[in-house]
mmCIF file of C-alpha atoms in Angstrom:
data_model
loop_
_atom_site.group_PDB
_atom_site.id
_atom_site.type_symbol
_atom_site.label_atom_id
_atom_site.label_comp_id
_atom_site.label_asym_id
_atom_site.label_seq_id
_atom_site.Cartn_x
_atom_site.Cartn_y
_atom_site.Cartn_z
ATOM 1 C CA UNK J 886 9.110 -3.616 2.156
ATOM 2 C CA UNK J 887 11.734 -5.326 0.805
ATOM 3 C CA UNK J 888 14.261 -3.443 2.650
ATOM 4 C CA UNK J 889 12.222 -4.095 5.635
ATOM 5 C CA UNK J 890 11.814 -7.745 4.997
ATOM 6 C CA UNK J 891 15.835 -7.916 4.575
ATOM 7 C CA UNK J 892 16.723 -6.079 7.882
ATOM 8 C CA UNK J 893 14.322 -8.351 9.698
ATOM 9 C CA UNK J 894 15.986 -11.273 8.148
ATOM 10 C CA UNK J 895 19.287 -10.221 9.110
ATOM 11 C CA UNK J 896 18.281 -9.010 12.804
ATOM 12 C CA UNK J 897 16.646 -12.424 13.599
ATOM 13 C CA UNK J 898 19.703 -14.146 12.284
ATOM 14 C CA UNK J 899 21.916 -11.921 14.148
ATOM 15 C CA UNK J 900 20.009 -13.417 17.207
ATOM 16 C CA UNK J 901 20.889 -16.597 16.275
ATOM 17 C CA UNK J 902 17.522 -18.727 17.932
ATOM 18 C CA UNK J 903 17.554 -21.888 18.799
ATOM 19 C CA UNK J 904 15.916 -23.635 16.079
ATOM 20 C CA UNK J 905 18.580 -22.454 13.463
ATOM 21 C CA UNK J 906 22.170 -22.323 15.997
ATOM 22 C CA UNK J 907 23.415 -25.524 13.997
ATOM 23 C CA UNK J 908 23.649 -23.022 10.529
ATOM 24 C CA UNK J 909 26.108 -20.412 9.674
ATOM 25 C CA UNK J 910 25.452 -16.837 9.981
ATOM 26 C CA UNK J 911 25.388 -17.010 6.001
ATOM 27 C CA UNK J 912 22.835 -20.035 6.021
ATOM 28 C CA UNK J 913 20.374 -18.405 9.046
ATOM 29 C CA UNK J 914 20.439 -15.305 7.119
ATOM 30 C CA UNK J 915 19.067 -16.957 3.926
ATOM 31 C CA UNK J 916 16.895 -19.391 5.561
ATOM 32 C CA UNK J 917 15.392 -16.392 7.838
ATOM 33 C CA UNK J 918 15.003 -13.906 4.490
ATOM 34 C CA UNK J 919 12.981 -16.826 2.956
ATOM 35 C CA UNK J 920 10.599 -17.557 6.016
ATOM 36 C CA UNK J 921 10.082 -13.612 6.288
ATOM 37 C CA UNK J 922 9.437 -12.927 2.419
ATOM 38 C CA UNK J 923 6.719 -15.727 1.942
ATOM 39 C CA UNK J 924 5.225 -14.497 5.210
ATOM 40 C CA UNK J 925 5.214 -11.252 4.560
ATOM 41 C CA UNK J 926 3.822 -11.776 0.846
ATOM 42 C CA UNK J 927 1.137 -13.881 2.272
ATOM 43 C CA UNK J 928 0.073 -11.150 5.135
ATOM 44 C CA UNK J 929 0.238 -8.682 1.739
ATOM 45 C CA UNK J 930 -1.828 -11.316 -0.045
ATOM 46 C CA UNK J 931 -4.662 -10.948 2.528
ATOM 47 C CA UNK J 932 -4.843 -7.365 3.279
ATOM 48 C CA UNK J 933 -5.445 -6.986 -0.741
ATOM 49 C CA UNK J 934 -8.015 -9.686 -0.434
ATOM 50 C CA UNK J 935 -9.879 -8.335 2.499
ATOM 51 C CA UNK J 936 -10.100 -4.925 0.979
ATOM 52 C CA UNK J 937 -12.277 -6.359 -1.844
ATOM 53 C CA UNK J 938 -15.053 -7.026 0.809
ATOM 54 C CA UNK J 939 -17.193 -4.126 1.960
ATOM 55 C CA UNK J 940 -17.935 -5.499 5.049
ATOM 56 C CA UNK J 941 -14.259 -5.888 6.311
ATOM 57 C CA UNK J 942 -13.277 -2.724 4.113
ATOM 58 C CA UNK J 943 -15.602 -0.945 6.543
ATOM 59 C CA UNK J 944 -13.404 -2.184 9.495
ATOM 60 C CA UNK J 945 -11.254 0.152 11.718
ATOM 61 C CA UNK J 946 -7.851 -0.125 9.959
ATOM 62 C CA UNK J 947 -6.337 -1.627 12.930
ATOM 63 C CA UNK J 948 -8.912 -4.307 12.794
ATOM 64 C CA UNK J 949 -7.895 -4.868 9.185
ATOM 65 C CA UNK J 950 -4.520 -5.207 9.362
ATOM 66 C CA UNK J 951 -4.810 -7.914 12.667
ATOM 67 C CA UNK J 952 -7.278 -9.972 10.308
ATOM 68 C CA UNK J 953 -4.819 -10.066 7.291
ATOM 69 C CA UNK J 954 -1.714 -10.276 9.713
ATOM 70 C CA UNK J 955 -3.304 -13.230 11.592
ATOM 71 C CA UNK J 956 -4.384 -14.770 8.270
ATOM 72 C CA UNK J 957 -1.213 -14.645 6.270
ATOM 73 C CA UNK J 958 0.560 -16.184 9.456
ATOM 74 C CA UNK J 959 -1.940 -18.905 9.162
ATOM 75 C CA UNK J 960 -1.274 -19.664 5.964
ATOM 76 C CA UNK J 961 2.680 -19.549 6.348
ATOM 77 C CA UNK J 962 2.395 -22.280 9.113
ATOM 78 C CA UNK J 963 2.374 -25.067 6.757
ATOM 79 C CA UNK J 964 5.161 -23.538 4.825
ATOM 80 C CA UNK J 965 7.462 -22.908 8.296
ATOM 81 C CA UNK J 966 6.512 -26.562 8.958
ATOM 82 C CA UNK J 967 7.960 -27.896 5.707
ATOM 83 C CA UNK J 968 10.981 -25.784 5.613
ATOM 84 C CA UNK J 969 12.447 -26.815 9.299
ATOM 85 C CA UNK J 970 11.757 -30.698 8.672
ATOM 86 C CA UNK J 971 13.255 -30.122 5.066
ATOM 87 C CA UNK J 972 16.556 -28.575 6.544
ATOM 88 C CA UNK J 973 16.312 -30.915 9.878
ATOM 89 C CA UNK J 974 15.507 -27.925 11.981
ATOM 90 C CA UNK J 975 12.065 -29.963 13.847
ATOM 91 C CA UNK J 976 13.086 -29.720 17.363
ATOM 92 C CA UNK J 977 10.413 -32.044 18.437
ATOM 93 C CA UNK J 978 12.361 -34.369 20.622
ATOM 94 C CA UNK J 979 9.749 -36.776 22.194
ATOM 95 C CA UNK J 980 7.810 -39.137 19.269
ATOM 96 C CA UNK J 981 4.436 -38.983 20.744
ATOM 97 C CA UNK J 982 1.554 -39.527 18.043
ATOM 98 C CA UNK J 983 -0.043 -35.914 17.265
ATOM 99 C CA UNK J 984 -2.474 -35.026 15.139
ATOM 100 C CA UNK J 985 -2.259 -32.254 12.196
ATOM 101 C CA UNK J 986 -4.366 -29.699 13.873
ATOM 102 C CA UNK J 987 -2.345 -29.980 17.284
ATOM 103 C CA UNK J 988 1.330 -29.443 15.314
ATOM 104 C CA UNK J 989 -0.640 -26.736 13.235
ATOM 105 C CA UNK J 990 -2.062 -24.870 16.615
ATOM 106 C CA UNK J 991 1.382 -25.166 18.105
ATOM 107 C CA UNK J 992 3.370 -23.807 15.301
ATOM 108 C CA UNK J 993 0.753 -20.547 14.911
ATOM 109 C CA UNK J 994 0.650 -20.078 18.567
ATOM 110 C CA UNK J 995 4.120 -19.514 18.206
ATOM 111 C CA UNK J 996 4.458 -17.363 14.654
ATOM 112 C CA UNK J 997 1.541 -15.282 15.081
ATOM 113 C CA UNK J 998 2.668 -13.424 18.033
ATOM 114 C CA UNK J 999 5.685 -12.141 16.509
ATOM 115 C CA UNK J 1000 4.324 -11.966 13.224
ATOM 116 C CA UNK J 1001 1.545 -10.023 13.898
ATOM 117 C CA UNK J 1002 3.241 -7.098 15.822
ATOM 118 C CA UNK J 1003 6.288 -7.112 12.834
ATOM 119 C CA UNK J 1004 3.251 -6.544 10.691
ATOM 120 C CA UNK J 1005 1.717 -3.783 12.625
ATOM 121 C CA UNK J 1006 5.109 -2.161 13.160
ATOM 122 C CA UNK J 1007 5.772 -1.776 9.439
ATOM 123 C CA UNK J 1008 2.046 -0.763 8.451
ATOM 124 C CA UNK J 1009 2.193 1.711 11.628
ATOM 125 C CA UNK J 1010 5.005 3.772 9.638
ATOM 126 C CA UNK J 1011 2.579 4.287 6.647
ATOM 127 C CA UNK J 1012 -0.343 4.423 8.657
ATOM 128 C CA UNK J 1013 1.229 7.885 10.673
ATOM 129 C CA UNK J 1014 1.946 9.164 7.381
ATOM 130 C CA UNK J 1015 -1.434 8.720 5.689
ATOM 131 C CA UNK J 1016 -3.670 10.469 8.265
ATOM 132 C CA UNK J 1017 -2.580 13.863 7.314
ATOM 133 C CA UNK J 1018 1.064 14.594 6.517
ATOM 134 C CA UNK J 1019 1.764 15.354 3.143
ATOM 135 C CA UNK J 1020 4.055 17.163 1.232
ATOM 136 C CA UNK J 1021 2.954 20.488 -0.295
ATOM 137 C CA UNK J 1022 3.729 22.026 -3.268
ATOM 138 C CA UNK J 1023 4.229 25.719 -1.675
ATOM 139 C CA UNK J 1024 0.677 26.681 -2.241
ATOM 140 C CA UNK J 1025 0.508 30.752 -1.299
ATOM 141 C CA UNK J 1026 -1.302 31.609 1.807
ATOM 142 C CA UNK J 1027 -4.798 33.129 1.559
ATOM 143 C CA UNK J 1028 -4.387 37.481 1.585
ATOM 144 C CA UNK J 1029 -6.786 39.010 4.386
ATOM 145 C CA UNK J 1030 -7.540 42.841 4.569
ATOM 146 C CA UNK J 1031 -7.330 45.202 7.231
ATOM 147 C CA UNK J 1032 -9.702 43.895 9.306
ATOM 148 C CA UNK J 1033 -7.915 40.475 9.833
ATOM 149 C CA UNK J 1034 -10.629 38.383 7.960
ATOM 150 C CA UNK J 1035 -9.989 36.580 4.667
ATOM 151 C CA UNK J 1036 -10.343 39.027 1.567
ATOM 152 C CA UNK J 1037 -12.693 36.830 -0.774
ATOM 153 C CA UNK J 1038 -12.118 39.469 -3.588
ATOM 154 C CA UNK J 1039 -8.555 38.259 -4.510
ATOM 155 C CA UNK J 1040 -8.233 35.948 -6.778
ATOM 156 C CA UNK J 1041 -5.571 33.724 -5.200
ATOM 157 C CA UNK J 1042 -9.057 33.164 -2.878
ATOM 158 C CA UNK J 1043 -11.303 32.794 -4.852
ATOM 159 C CA UNK J 1044 -9.696 29.753 -6.595
ATOM 160 C CA UNK J 1045 -10.382 27.972 -3.009
ATOM 161 C CA UNK J 1046 -13.891 27.696 -2.907
ATOM 162 C CA UNK J 1047 -14.216 26.742 -6.874
ATOM 163 C CA UNK J 1048 -12.143 23.830 -7.728
ATOM 164 C CA UNK J 1049 -12.440 22.254 -11.147
ATOM 165 C CA UNK J 1050 -15.367 20.078 -11.557
ATOM 166 C CA UNK J 1051 -13.845 16.915 -10.798
ATOM 167 C CA UNK J 1052 -12.700 18.002 -7.487
ATOM 168 C CA UNK J 1053 -16.623 18.336 -6.695
ATOM 169 C CA UNK J 1054 -16.929 14.641 -6.722
ATOM 170 C CA UNK J 1055 -18.108 13.486 -3.327
ATOM 171 C CA UNK J 1056 -16.971 9.999 -3.095
ATOM 172 C CA UNK J 1057 -15.613 7.605 -0.384
ATOM 173 C CA UNK J 1058 -12.287 7.636 -1.689
ATOM 174 C CA UNK J 1059 -12.425 11.405 -1.741
ATOM 175 C CA UNK J 1060 -13.599 11.595 1.238
ATOM 176 C CA UNK J 1061 -10.981 9.793 2.790
ATOM 177 C CA UNK J 1062 -8.214 12.447 1.964
ATOM 178 C CA UNK J 1063 -6.847 14.611 4.701
ATOM 179 C CA UNK J 1064 -8.717 18.169 4.406
ATOM 180 C CA UNK J 1065 -5.351 20.104 3.552
ATOM 181 C CA UNK J 1066 -4.746 17.875 0.501
ATOM 182 C CA UNK J 1067 -7.707 19.553 -1.353
ATOM 183 C CA UNK J 1068 -9.632 17.071 -3.610
ATOM 184 C CA UNK J 1069 -8.305 18.354 -7.248
ATOM 185 C CA UNK J 1070 -6.838 15.179 -7.985
ATOM 186 C CA UNK J 1071 -4.102 15.175 -10.610
ATOM 187 C CA UNK J 1072 -2.993 11.323 -10.282
ATOM 188 C CA UNK J 1073 -2.970 7.994 -8.087
ATOM 189 C CA UNK J 1074 -0.303 5.464 -7.761
ATOM 190 C CA UNK J 1075 -0.475 2.208 -5.643
ATOM 191 C CA UNK J 1076 2.027 1.067 -3.261
ATOM 192 C CA UNK J 1077 1.249 -1.979 -1.718
ATOM 193 C CA UNK J 1078 -2.118 -1.695 0.054
ATOM 194 C CA UNK J 1079 -1.661 1.878 0.001
ATOM 195 C CA UNK J 1080 -2.371 4.335 -2.734
ATOM 196 C CA UNK J 1081 -0.572 7.608 -3.352
ATOM 197 C CA UNK J 1082 -2.839 10.767 -3.944
ATOM 198 C CA UNK J 1083 -1.429 13.327 -5.428
ATOM 199 C CA UNK J 1084 -3.352 17.108 -5.886
ATOM 200 C CA UNK J 1085 -2.747 20.555 -6.805
ATOM 201 C CA UNK J 1086 -1.679 21.333 -3.235
ATOM 202 C CA UNK J 1087 0.789 18.109 -2.612
ATOM 203 C CA UNK J 1088 0.457 14.364 -2.244
ATOM 204 C CA UNK J 1089 -0.123 12.197 0.763
ATOM 205 C CA UNK J 1090 -0.337 7.999 1.368
ATOM 206 C CA UNK J 1091 -3.786 6.846 2.158
ATOM 207 C CA UNK J 1092 -4.718 3.833 3.403
ATOM 208 C CA UNK J 1093 -7.381 2.831 0.605
ATOM 209 C CA UNK J 1094 -7.077 0.035 -2.493
ATOM 210 C CA UNK J 1095 -5.958 1.850 -5.679
ATOM 211 C CA UNK J 1096 -8.270 -0.180 -7.761
ATOM 212 C CA UNK J 1097 -11.799 0.349 -5.295
ATOM 213 C CA UNK J 1098 -10.725 4.365 -6.195
ATOM 214 C CA UNK J 1099 -9.984 3.738 -9.544
ATOM 215 C CA UNK J 1100 -13.256 1.900 -9.868
ATOM 216 C CA UNK J 1101 -15.207 4.637 -7.950
ATOM 217 C CA UNK J 1102 -13.835 7.383 -9.947
ATOM 218 C CA UNK J 1103 -14.728 5.687 -13.094
ATOM 219 C CA UNK J 1104 -18.360 5.128 -11.913
ATOM 220 C CA UNK J 1105 -18.966 9.038 -10.982
ATOM 221 C CA UNK J 1106 -17.745 9.886 -14.380
ATOM 222 C CA UNK J 1107 -14.461 11.641 -13.054
ATOM 223 C CA UNK J 1108 -12.621 12.470 -16.145
ATOM 224 C CA UNK J 1109 -9.502 10.563 -15.887
ATOM 225 C CA UNK J 1110 -7.623 7.413 -16.950
ATOM 226 C CA UNK J 1111 -5.548 4.568 -16.011
ATOM 227 C CA UNK J 1112 -2.262 4.429 -17.972
ATOM 228 C CA UNK J 1113 -0.387 1.814 -15.858
ATOM 229 C CA UNK J 1114 -1.455 -0.686 -14.152
ATOM 230 C CA UNK J 1115 -0.351 1.190 -11.011
ATOM 231 C CA UNK J 1116 -1.219 4.585 -12.051
ATOM 232 C CA UNK J 1117 -4.160 6.753 -13.052
ATOM 233 C CA UNK J 1118 -4.292 10.201 -14.066
ATOM 234 C CA UNK J 1119 -6.680 12.919 -14.423
ATOM 235 C CA UNK J 1120 -7.449 13.978 -17.656
ATOM 236 C CA UNK J 1121 -7.366 17.738 -17.106
ATOM 237 C CA UNK J 1122 -4.196 18.169 -15.907
ATOM 238 C CA UNK J 1123 -2.530 16.230 -18.321
ATOM 239 C CA UNK J 1124 0.242 19.010 -19.923
ATOM 240 C CA UNK J 1125 1.662 16.591 -22.533
ATOM 241 C CA UNK J 1126 2.705 13.271 -23.444
ATOM 242 C CA UNK J 1127 6.666 12.458 -23.892
ATOM 243 C CA UNK J 1128 9.006 9.466 -24.508
ATOM 244 C CA UNK J 1129 12.230 8.336 -22.913
ATOM 245 C CA UNK J 1130 13.986 5.531 -23.810
ATOM 246 C CA UNK J 1131 11.813 4.143 -25.782
ATOM 247 C CA UNK J 1132 9.059 4.496 -22.717
ATOM 248 C CA UNK J 1133 5.943 6.818 -22.879
ATOM 249 C CA UNK J 1134 5.134 8.921 -20.128
ATOM 250 C CA UNK J 1135 2.699 12.143 -18.979
ATOM 251 C CA UNK J 1136 3.818 15.293 -17.874
ATOM 252 C CA UNK J 1137 0.958 16.630 -15.407
ATOM 253 C CA UNK J 1138 0.750 20.459 -14.958
ATOM 254 C CA UNK J 1139 2.134 19.995 -11.411
ATOM 255 C CA UNK J 1140 5.411 18.336 -12.861
ATOM 256 C CA UNK J 1141 4.766 14.996 -11.957
ATOM 257 C CA UNK J 1142 5.950 12.449 -14.401
ATOM 258 C CA UNK J 1143 3.790 9.025 -14.711
ATOM 259 C CA UNK J 1144 4.580 6.314 -16.740
ATOM 260 C CA UNK J 1145 2.340 4.840 -19.337
ATOM 261 C CA UNK J 1146 1.968 1.125 -20.297
ATOM 262 C CA UNK J 1147 1.858 -0.178 -23.762
ATOM 263 C CA UNK J 1148 -0.959 -1.919 -22.880
ATOM 264 C CA UNK J 1149 -3.211 1.073 -21.675
ATOM 265 C CA UNK J 1150 -1.414 3.351 -24.266
ATOM 266 C CA UNK J 1151 -5.054 3.126 -26.418
ATOM 267 C CA UNK J 1152 -6.990 3.622 -23.138
ATOM 268 C CA UNK J 1153 -5.050 6.928 -23.030
ATOM 269 C CA UNK J 1154 -5.373 7.787 -26.959
ATOM 270 C CA UNK J 1155 -9.378 7.693 -26.710
ATOM 271 C CA UNK J 1156 -9.288 10.838 -23.729
ATOM 272 C CA UNK J 1157 -6.081 13.014 -25.319
#
């Protein structure tokens, strides 16, 4: 998100909008970086907040993003007006008495369309990755017999239909995973309002709040533990605990390394 913010700010500065033409290129870049950062942070905050409400969480993805983008833009408007007046960039040329809500609505009409387009565009890239594309670990293909049907006597094929007990848990979060990813969870990691899911098969980015996923797993009695504010691990896939540069991390049986925070160390000790 930080890289996207910088890129958007630079592009706007190079386009040289009329409102900031009096500023140098460096001043424009800083000005728009502040504006874009504040706007995207508000949109991100709105999205994380809306995901905690069940009625909104059940909406289609595009509707959730549109609502969080609009609310973020609305909250940003007072900040934008304040910055414009602070730097003397208010383009008002006629001193007619205007109520505050008319000024607010005019600014919102100016800010909302490009802000929503940028917000939806940034999420579209992640959403495309979240609806089925994943990085596989190279799981062997199912063996077939001479007739061309799957050979169920093969050990490789027997494990396909008999995942460990945790994999059989059917929760809204688990049901949202791409089918090729499987349900044998190894770890979860928070990435903004998305969750990166690691399984024995591979990994995928899912449009699902990390906190909600962890809560569902905990309520269902799924054997796992949150070892960091942004990381959760499945207990049965922990290989060993290690330390590197005075920092602890877990080595999972897939080769994945997950950091362990000091605050969560006691929680981890109870399950190991």
